[in-house]
Short mmCIF file of C-alpha atoms and ligand atoms in Angstrom, two decimals:
data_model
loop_
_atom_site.label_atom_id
_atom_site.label_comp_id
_atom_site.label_asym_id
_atom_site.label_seq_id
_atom_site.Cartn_x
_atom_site.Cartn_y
_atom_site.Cartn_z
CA UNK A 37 0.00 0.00 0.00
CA UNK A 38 2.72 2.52 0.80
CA UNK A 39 3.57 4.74 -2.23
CA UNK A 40 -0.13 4.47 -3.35
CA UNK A 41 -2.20 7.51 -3.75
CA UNK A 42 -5.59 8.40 -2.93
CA UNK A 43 -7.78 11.63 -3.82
CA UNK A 44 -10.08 13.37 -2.15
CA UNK A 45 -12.26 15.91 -2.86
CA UNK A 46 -12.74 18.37 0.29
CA UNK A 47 -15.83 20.69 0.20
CA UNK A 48 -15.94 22.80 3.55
CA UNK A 49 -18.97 24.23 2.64
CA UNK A 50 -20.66 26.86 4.85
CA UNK A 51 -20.61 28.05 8.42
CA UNK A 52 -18.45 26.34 10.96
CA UNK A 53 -17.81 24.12 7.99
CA UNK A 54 -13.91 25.51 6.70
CA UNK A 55 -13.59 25.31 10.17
CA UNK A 56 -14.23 21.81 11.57
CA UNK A 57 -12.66 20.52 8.25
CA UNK A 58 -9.37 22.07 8.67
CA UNK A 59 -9.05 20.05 11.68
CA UNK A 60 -10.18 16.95 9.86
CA UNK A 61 -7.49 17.20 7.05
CA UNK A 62 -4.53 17.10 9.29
CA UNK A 63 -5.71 13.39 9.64
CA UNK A 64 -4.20 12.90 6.50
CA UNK A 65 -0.79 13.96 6.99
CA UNK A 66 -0.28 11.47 9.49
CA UNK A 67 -1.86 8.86 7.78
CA UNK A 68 0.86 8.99 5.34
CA UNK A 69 3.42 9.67 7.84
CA UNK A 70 2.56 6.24 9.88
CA UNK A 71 1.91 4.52 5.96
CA UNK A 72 3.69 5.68 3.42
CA UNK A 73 0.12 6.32 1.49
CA UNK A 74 -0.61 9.43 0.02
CA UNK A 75 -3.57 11.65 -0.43
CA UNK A 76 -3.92 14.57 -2.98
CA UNK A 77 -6.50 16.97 -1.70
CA UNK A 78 -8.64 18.94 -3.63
CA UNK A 79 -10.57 21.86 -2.19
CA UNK A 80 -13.83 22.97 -3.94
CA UNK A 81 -17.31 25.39 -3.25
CA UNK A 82 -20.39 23.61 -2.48
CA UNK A 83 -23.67 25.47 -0.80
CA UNK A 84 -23.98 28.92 -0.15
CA UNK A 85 -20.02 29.59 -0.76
CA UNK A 86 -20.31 28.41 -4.18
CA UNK A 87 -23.28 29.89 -4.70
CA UNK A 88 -21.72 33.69 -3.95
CA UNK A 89 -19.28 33.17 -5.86
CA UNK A 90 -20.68 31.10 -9.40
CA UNK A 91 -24.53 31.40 -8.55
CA UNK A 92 -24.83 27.68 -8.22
CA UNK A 93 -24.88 25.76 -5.16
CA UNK A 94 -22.91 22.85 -6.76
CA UNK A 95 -20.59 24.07 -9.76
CA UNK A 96 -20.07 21.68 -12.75
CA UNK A 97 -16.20 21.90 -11.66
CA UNK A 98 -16.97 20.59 -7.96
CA UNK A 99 -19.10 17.41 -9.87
CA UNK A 100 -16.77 17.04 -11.79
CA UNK A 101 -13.68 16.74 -8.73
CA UNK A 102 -16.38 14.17 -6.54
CA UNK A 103 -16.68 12.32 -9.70
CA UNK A 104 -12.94 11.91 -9.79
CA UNK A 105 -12.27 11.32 -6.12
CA UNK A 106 -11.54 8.16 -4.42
CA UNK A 107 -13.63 9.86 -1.77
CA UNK A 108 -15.18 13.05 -0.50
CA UNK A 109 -15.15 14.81 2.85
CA UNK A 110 -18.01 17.23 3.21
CA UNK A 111 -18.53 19.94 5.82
CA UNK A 112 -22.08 21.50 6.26
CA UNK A 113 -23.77 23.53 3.95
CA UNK A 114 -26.08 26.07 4.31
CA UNK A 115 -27.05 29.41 6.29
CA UNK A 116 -29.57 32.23 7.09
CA UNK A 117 -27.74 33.89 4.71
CA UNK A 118 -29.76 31.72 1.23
CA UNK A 119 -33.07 30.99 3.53
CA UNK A 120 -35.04 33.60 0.78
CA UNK A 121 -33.31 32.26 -2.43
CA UNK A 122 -35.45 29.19 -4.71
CA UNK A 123 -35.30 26.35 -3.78
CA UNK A 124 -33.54 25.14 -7.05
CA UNK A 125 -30.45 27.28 -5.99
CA UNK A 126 -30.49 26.96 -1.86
CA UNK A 127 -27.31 25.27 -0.44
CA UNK A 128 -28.96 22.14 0.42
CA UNK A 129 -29.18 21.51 -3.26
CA UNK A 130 -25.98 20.82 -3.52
CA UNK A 131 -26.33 17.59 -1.06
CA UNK A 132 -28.98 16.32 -3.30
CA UNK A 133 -27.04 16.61 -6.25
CA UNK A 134 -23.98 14.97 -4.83
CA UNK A 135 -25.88 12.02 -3.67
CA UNK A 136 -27.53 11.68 -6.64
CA UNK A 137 -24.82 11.98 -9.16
CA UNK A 138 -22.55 9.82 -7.10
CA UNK A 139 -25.43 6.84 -6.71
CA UNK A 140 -24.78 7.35 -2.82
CA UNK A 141 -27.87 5.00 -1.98
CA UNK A 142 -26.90 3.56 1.15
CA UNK A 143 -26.11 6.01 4.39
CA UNK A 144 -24.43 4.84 7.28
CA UNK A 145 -24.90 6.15 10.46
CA UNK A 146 -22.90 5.01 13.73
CA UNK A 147 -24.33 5.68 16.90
CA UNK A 148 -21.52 5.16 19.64
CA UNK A 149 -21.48 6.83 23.45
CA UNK A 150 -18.27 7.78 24.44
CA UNK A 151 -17.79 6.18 28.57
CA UNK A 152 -16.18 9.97 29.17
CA UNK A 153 -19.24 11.52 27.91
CA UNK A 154 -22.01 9.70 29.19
CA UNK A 155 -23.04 12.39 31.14
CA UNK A 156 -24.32 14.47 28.32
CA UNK A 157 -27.10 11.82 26.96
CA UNK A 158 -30.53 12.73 27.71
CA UNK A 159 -31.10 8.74 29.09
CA UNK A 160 -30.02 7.26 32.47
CA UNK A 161 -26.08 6.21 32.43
CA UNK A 162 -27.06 2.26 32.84
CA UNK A 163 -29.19 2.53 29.28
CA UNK A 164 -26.75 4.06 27.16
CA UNK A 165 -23.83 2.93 28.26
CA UNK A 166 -21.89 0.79 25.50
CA UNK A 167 -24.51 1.26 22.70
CA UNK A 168 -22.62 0.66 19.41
CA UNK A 169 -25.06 1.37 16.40
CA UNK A 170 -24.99 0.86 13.09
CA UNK A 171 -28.03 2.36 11.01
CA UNK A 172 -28.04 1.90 7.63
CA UNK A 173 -30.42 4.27 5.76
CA UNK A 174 -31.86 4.02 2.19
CA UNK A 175 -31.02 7.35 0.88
CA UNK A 176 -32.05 7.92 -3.46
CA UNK A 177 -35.37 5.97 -3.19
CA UNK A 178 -38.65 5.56 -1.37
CA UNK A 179 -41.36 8.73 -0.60
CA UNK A 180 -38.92 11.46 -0.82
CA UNK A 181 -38.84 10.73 -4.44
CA UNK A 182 -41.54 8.90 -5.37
CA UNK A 183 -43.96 10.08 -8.28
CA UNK A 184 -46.89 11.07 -8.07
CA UNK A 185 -46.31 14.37 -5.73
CA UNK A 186 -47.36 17.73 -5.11
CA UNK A 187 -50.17 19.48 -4.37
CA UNK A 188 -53.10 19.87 -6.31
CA UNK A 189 -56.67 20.81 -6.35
CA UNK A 190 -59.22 18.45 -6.48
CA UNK A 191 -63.06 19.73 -6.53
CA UNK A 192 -62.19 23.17 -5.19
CA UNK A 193 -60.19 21.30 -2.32
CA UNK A 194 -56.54 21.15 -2.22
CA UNK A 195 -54.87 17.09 -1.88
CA UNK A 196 -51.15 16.73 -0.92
CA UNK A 197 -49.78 13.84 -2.48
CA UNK A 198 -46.37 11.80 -2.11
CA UNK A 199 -45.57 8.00 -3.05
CA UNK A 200 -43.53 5.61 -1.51
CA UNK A 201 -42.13 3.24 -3.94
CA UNK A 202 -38.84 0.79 -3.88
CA UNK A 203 -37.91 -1.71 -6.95
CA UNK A 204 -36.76 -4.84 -5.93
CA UNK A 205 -33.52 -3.79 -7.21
CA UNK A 206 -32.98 -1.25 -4.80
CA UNK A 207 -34.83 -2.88 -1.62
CA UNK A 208 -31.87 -5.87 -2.30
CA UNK A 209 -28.83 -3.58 -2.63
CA UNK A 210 -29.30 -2.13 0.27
CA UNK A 211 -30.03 -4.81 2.02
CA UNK A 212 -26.31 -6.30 1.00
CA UNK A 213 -24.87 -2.96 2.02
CA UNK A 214 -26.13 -3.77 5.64
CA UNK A 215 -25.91 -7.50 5.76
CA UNK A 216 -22.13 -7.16 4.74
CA UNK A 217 -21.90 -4.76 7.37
CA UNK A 218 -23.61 -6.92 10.01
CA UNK A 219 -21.30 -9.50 8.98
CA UNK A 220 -18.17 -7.61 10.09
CA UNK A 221 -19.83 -6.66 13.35
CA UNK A 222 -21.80 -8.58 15.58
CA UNK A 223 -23.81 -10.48 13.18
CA UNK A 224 -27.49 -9.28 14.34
CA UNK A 225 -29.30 -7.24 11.70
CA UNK A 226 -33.00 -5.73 12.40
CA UNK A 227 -34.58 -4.36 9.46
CA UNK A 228 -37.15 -1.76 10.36
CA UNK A 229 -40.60 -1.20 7.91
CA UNK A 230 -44.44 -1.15 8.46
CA UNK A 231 -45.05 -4.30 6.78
CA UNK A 232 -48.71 -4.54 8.67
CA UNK A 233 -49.76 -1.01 6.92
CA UNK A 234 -48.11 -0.78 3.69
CA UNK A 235 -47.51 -2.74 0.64
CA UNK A 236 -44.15 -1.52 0.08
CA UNK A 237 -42.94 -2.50 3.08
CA UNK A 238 -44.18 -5.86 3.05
CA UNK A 239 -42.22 -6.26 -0.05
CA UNK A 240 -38.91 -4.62 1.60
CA UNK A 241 -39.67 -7.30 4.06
CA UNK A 242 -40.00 -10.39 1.85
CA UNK A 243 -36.59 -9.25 -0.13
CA UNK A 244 -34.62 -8.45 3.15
CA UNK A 245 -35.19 -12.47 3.76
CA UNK A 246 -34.80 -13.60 0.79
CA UNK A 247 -31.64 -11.97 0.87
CA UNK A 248 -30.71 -13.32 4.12
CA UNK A 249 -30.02 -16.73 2.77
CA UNK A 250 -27.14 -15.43 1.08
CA UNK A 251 -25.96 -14.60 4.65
CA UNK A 252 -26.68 -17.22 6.86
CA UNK A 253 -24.14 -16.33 9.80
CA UNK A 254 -26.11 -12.68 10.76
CA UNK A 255 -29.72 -13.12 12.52
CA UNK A 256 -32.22 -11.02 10.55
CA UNK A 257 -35.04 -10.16 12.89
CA UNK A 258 -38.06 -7.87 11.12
CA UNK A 259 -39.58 -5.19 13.47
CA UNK A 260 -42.14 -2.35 13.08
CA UNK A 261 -41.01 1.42 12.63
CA UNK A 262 -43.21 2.02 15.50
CA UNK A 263 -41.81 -0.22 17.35
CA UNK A 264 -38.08 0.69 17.36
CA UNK A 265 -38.45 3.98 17.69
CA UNK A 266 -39.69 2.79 21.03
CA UNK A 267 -37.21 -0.21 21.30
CA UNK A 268 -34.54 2.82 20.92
CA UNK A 269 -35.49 4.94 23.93
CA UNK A 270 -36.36 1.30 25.99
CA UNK A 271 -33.33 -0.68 25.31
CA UNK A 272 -30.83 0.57 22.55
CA UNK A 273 -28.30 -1.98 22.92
CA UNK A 274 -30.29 -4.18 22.19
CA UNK A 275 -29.19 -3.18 18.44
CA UNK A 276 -26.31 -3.97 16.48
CA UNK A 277 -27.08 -2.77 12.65
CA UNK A 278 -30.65 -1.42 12.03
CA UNK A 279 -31.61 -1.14 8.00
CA UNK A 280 -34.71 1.16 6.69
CA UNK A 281 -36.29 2.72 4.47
CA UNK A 282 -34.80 6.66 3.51
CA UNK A 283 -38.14 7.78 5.70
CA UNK A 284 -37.97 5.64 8.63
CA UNK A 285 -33.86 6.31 8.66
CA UNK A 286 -34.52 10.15 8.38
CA UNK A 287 -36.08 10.15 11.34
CA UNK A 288 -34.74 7.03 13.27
CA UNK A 289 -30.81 8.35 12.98
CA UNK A 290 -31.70 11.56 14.21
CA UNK A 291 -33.54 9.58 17.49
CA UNK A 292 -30.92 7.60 17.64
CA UNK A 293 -28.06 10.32 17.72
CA UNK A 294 -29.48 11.89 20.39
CA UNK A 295 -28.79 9.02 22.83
CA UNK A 296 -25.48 10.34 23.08
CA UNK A 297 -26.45 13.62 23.48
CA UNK A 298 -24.06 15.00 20.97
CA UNK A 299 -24.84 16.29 17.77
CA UNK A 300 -20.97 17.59 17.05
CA UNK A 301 -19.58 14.19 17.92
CA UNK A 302 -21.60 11.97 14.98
CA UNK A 303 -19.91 10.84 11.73
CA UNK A 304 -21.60 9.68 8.95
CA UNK A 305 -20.62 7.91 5.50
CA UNK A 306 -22.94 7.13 2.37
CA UNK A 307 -21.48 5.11 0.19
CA UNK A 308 -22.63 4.33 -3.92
CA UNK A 309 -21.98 3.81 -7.40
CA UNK A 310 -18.51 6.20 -7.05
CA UNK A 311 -16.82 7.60 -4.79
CA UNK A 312 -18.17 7.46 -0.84
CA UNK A 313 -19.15 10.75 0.80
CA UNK A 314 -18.27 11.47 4.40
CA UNK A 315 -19.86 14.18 6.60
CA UNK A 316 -20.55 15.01 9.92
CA UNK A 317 -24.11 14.49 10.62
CA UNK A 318 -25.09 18.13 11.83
CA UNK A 319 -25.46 21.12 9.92
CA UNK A 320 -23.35 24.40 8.90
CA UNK A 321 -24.28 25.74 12.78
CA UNK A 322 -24.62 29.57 12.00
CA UNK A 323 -25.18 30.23 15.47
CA UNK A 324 -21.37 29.51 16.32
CA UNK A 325 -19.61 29.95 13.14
CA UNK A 326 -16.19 31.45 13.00
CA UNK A 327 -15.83 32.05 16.47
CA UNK A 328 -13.54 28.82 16.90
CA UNK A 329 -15.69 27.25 19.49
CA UNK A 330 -17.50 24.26 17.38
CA UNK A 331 -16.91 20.97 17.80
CA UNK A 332 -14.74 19.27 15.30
CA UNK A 333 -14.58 15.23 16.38
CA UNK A 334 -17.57 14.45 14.50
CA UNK A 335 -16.04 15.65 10.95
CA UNK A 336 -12.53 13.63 12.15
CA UNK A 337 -14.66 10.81 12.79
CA UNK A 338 -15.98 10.88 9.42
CA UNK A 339 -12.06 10.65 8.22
CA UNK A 340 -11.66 7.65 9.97
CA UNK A 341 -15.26 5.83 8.48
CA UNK A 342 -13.75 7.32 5.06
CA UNK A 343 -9.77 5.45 6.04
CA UNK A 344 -12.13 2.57 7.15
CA UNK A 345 -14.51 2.15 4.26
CA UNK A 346 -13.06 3.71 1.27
CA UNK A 347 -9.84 2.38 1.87
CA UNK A 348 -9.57 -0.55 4.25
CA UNK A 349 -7.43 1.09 6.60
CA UNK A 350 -9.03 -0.90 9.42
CA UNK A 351 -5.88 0.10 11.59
CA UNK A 352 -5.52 3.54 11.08
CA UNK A 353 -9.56 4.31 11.66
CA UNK A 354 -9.01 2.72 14.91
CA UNK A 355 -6.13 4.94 15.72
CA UNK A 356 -8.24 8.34 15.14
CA UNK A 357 -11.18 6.89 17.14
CA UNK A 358 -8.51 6.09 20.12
CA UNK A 359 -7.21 9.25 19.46
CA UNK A 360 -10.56 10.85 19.66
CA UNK A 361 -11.59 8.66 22.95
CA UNK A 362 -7.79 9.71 24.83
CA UNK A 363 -8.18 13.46 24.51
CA UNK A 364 -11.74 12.91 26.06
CA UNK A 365 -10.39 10.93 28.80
CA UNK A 366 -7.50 13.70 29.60
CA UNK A 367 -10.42 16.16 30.10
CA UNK A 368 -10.58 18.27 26.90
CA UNK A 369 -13.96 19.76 25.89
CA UNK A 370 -15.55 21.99 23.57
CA UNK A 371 -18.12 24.41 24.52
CA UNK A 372 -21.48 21.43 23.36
CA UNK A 373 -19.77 18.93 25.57
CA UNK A 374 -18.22 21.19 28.35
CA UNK A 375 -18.79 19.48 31.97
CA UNK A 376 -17.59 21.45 35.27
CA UNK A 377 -13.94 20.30 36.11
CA UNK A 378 -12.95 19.63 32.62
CA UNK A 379 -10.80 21.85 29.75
CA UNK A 380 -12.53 24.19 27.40
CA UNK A 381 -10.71 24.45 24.12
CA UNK A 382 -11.79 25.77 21.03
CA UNK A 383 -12.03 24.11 17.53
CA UNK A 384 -8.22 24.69 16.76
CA UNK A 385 -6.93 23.12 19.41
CA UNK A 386 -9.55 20.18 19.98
CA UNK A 387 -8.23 19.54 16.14
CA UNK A 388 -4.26 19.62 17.47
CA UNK A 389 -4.94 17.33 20.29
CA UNK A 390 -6.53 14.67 18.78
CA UNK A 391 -3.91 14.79 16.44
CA UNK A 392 -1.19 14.74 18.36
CA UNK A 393 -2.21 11.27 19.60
CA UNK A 394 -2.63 9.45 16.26
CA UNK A 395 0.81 9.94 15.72
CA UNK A 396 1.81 9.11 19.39
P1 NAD B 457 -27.22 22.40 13.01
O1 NAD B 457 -26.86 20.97 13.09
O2 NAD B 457 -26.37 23.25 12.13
O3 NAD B 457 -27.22 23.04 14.47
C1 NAD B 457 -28.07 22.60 15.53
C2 NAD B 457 -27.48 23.01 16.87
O4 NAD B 457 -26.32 22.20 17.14
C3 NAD B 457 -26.98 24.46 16.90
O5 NAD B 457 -27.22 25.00 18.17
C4 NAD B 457 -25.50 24.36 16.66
O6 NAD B 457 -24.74 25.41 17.24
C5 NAD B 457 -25.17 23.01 17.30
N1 NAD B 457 -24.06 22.33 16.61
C6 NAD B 457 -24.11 21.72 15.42
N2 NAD B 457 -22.89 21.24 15.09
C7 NAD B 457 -22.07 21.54 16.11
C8 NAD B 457 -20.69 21.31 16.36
N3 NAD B 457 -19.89 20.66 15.50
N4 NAD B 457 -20.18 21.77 17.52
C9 NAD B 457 -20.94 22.41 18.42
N5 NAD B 457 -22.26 22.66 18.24
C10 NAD B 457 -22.81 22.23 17.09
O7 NAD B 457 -28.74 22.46 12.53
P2 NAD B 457 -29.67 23.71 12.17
O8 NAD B 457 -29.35 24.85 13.07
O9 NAD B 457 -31.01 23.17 12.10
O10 NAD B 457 -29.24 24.11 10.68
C11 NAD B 457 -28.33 25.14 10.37
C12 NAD B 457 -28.08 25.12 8.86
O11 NAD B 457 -27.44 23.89 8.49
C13 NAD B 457 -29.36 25.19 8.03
O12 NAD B 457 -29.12 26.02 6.92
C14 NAD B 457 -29.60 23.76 7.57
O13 NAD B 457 -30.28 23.67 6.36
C15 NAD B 457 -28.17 23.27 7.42
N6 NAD B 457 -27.99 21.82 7.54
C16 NAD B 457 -27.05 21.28 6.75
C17 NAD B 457 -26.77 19.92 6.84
C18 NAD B 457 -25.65 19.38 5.99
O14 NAD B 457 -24.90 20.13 5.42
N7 NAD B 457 -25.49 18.07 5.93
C19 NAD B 457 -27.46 19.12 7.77
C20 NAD B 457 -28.41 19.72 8.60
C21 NAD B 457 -28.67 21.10 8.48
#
């Protein structure tokens, strides 16, 4: 592997975006230090930066770099800043595109509480502690872009419409995205619809176990939407890898993140046709941008799913998240995760600590 290169295309994006993505791309450096691999970076505007300066929230020559990456690290997009413009320009267009011209159907979310920070989840200590999460969340099908939509006006009355569909196609490739995953875990997959309401779901269901016999060494065990979301709050490690629909994930992963109470801690990783995109799982955080106080673990995290995934650095992934797990033990905070007795450092330096122990 050593003398190999990788590229990746880095879009900081908006808000505390540049920031919490400087701190991500020092990863790299030692990476190659410890490997010998390298990595070319390759800086371009997405969201509301691109669109100030090109009028497009996703320039052809930013498409063009994530089509020709190995892999892409994304900040946050968006801002108060483009709230009034169409919605066929706003920053968030630019996520849509990129998942959609990179085939990123399958988004991975890990849900992990940190023993150091247990304190900050809403649930009692003895519930939470240990959790380790996978959700794996249809992302380019299902009722977010389903046809029929709209709204139209029927008999002087106005009808909302929206369809949830899934091919068989897509329902199975998903499903091997998450079994394979399972696999390399703990070998229990629970695969979340609403089989007892809706035809689609019954049909995710029959696929999900038809696929299972191609993976006989994970348990597949079918449960209600309703149900987990419950099962989540009751009992969450209970769960190993959870697989949905792009609805049910929406809404699960963001349930699910907040059992460990930190949105700025939470990497995520969708992975496709091309190149795998890695992101933080909160937003561009206007509220605290450039002030050097946001939190930046959750966009290094994403650099070690990206070493992980994209490029089987099993090793090295485990180094950040050590990395990551040491600096919390030695006391260091940022502001969203500050207890009484412990360090407050800014973005900057939260970046240079963990850092300093990947290399150690
Ligand atoms: P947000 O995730 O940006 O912020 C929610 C709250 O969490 C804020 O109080 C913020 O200060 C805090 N927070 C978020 N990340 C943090 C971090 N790393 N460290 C410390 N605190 C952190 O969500 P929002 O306020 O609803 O949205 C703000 C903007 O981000 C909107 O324009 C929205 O559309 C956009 N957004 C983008 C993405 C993305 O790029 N993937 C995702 C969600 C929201």
């Amino acid at each position: 592997m050593a003398g190999k290169t990788y590229r990746i295309a880095v879009f900081p994006g908006d808000g505390i975006g540049p920031e919490i993505v400087a701190q991500a791309v020092k990863v790299f450096s030692v990476v190659t230090e410890r490997t010998g691999i390298n990595f070319t970076l390759e800086e371009g505007l997405v969201g509301g930066a691109a669109y100030d300066a090109c009028g497009d929230p996703l320039p052809a020559a930013s498409l063009e770099m994530a089509l020709n990456a190995d892999a892409v690290l994304l900040g946050a997009v968006g801002g108060p800043k483009w709230e009034a413009l169409d919605y066929s320009v706003r920053p968030e267009r630019a996520l849509l595109g990129l998942r959609e011209k990179l085939g990123l159907f399958a988004n991975l979310r890990p849900v992990t509480v940190f023993d150091d920070l247990i304190e900050a989840s809403p649930l009692k200590n003895h519930i939470v502690r240990g959790i380790d999460i996978m959700i794996v969340r249809e992302l380019t099908g299902g009722v977010y872009f389903g046809k029929p939509r709209g709204v139209k006006t029927e008999k002087g009355m106005r009808v909302g419409i929206n369809t949830l569909v899934y091919s068989e196609e897509e329902i199975e490739r998903i499903a091997r995205v998450a079994f394979e995953i399972a696999r390399q875990r703990r070998g229990n997959l629970v695969s979340v619809d609403k089989a007892n309401v809706l035809e689609t779901t019954q049909l995710w269901r029959d696929v999900l176990t038809e696929v299972s016999g191609d993976y006989r060494d994970v348990s597949l065990k079918h449960m209600y939407v309703d149900n987990c979301a419950m099962q989540l709050i009751r009992d969450p490690a209970q769960f190993d890898v959870i697989v949905t629909t792009n609805l049910f994930g929406d809404i699960l992963s963001d349930e699910a993140s907040m059992l460990t109470g930190s949105i700025g801690m939470l990497p995520s990783a969708s992975r496709g046709r091309c190149a795998a995109m890695y992101e933080p799982i909160h937003g561009s955080a206007p509220d605290i941008a450039g002030r050097n106080i946001a939190n930046p673990v959750a966009t290094i995290l994403s650099v070690a799913m990206m070493l992980q995934y994209s490029f089987g650095l099993k090793e090295e992934a485990r180094r950040v998240e050590e990395a990551v797990e040491t600096v919390l033990r030695s006391g260091f905070r940022t502001r969203d995760i500050f207890q009484e007795g412990m360090l407050l450092v800014g973005t900057e330096e939260m970046g240079e600590e963990v850092v300093k122990r990947i290399s150690a």
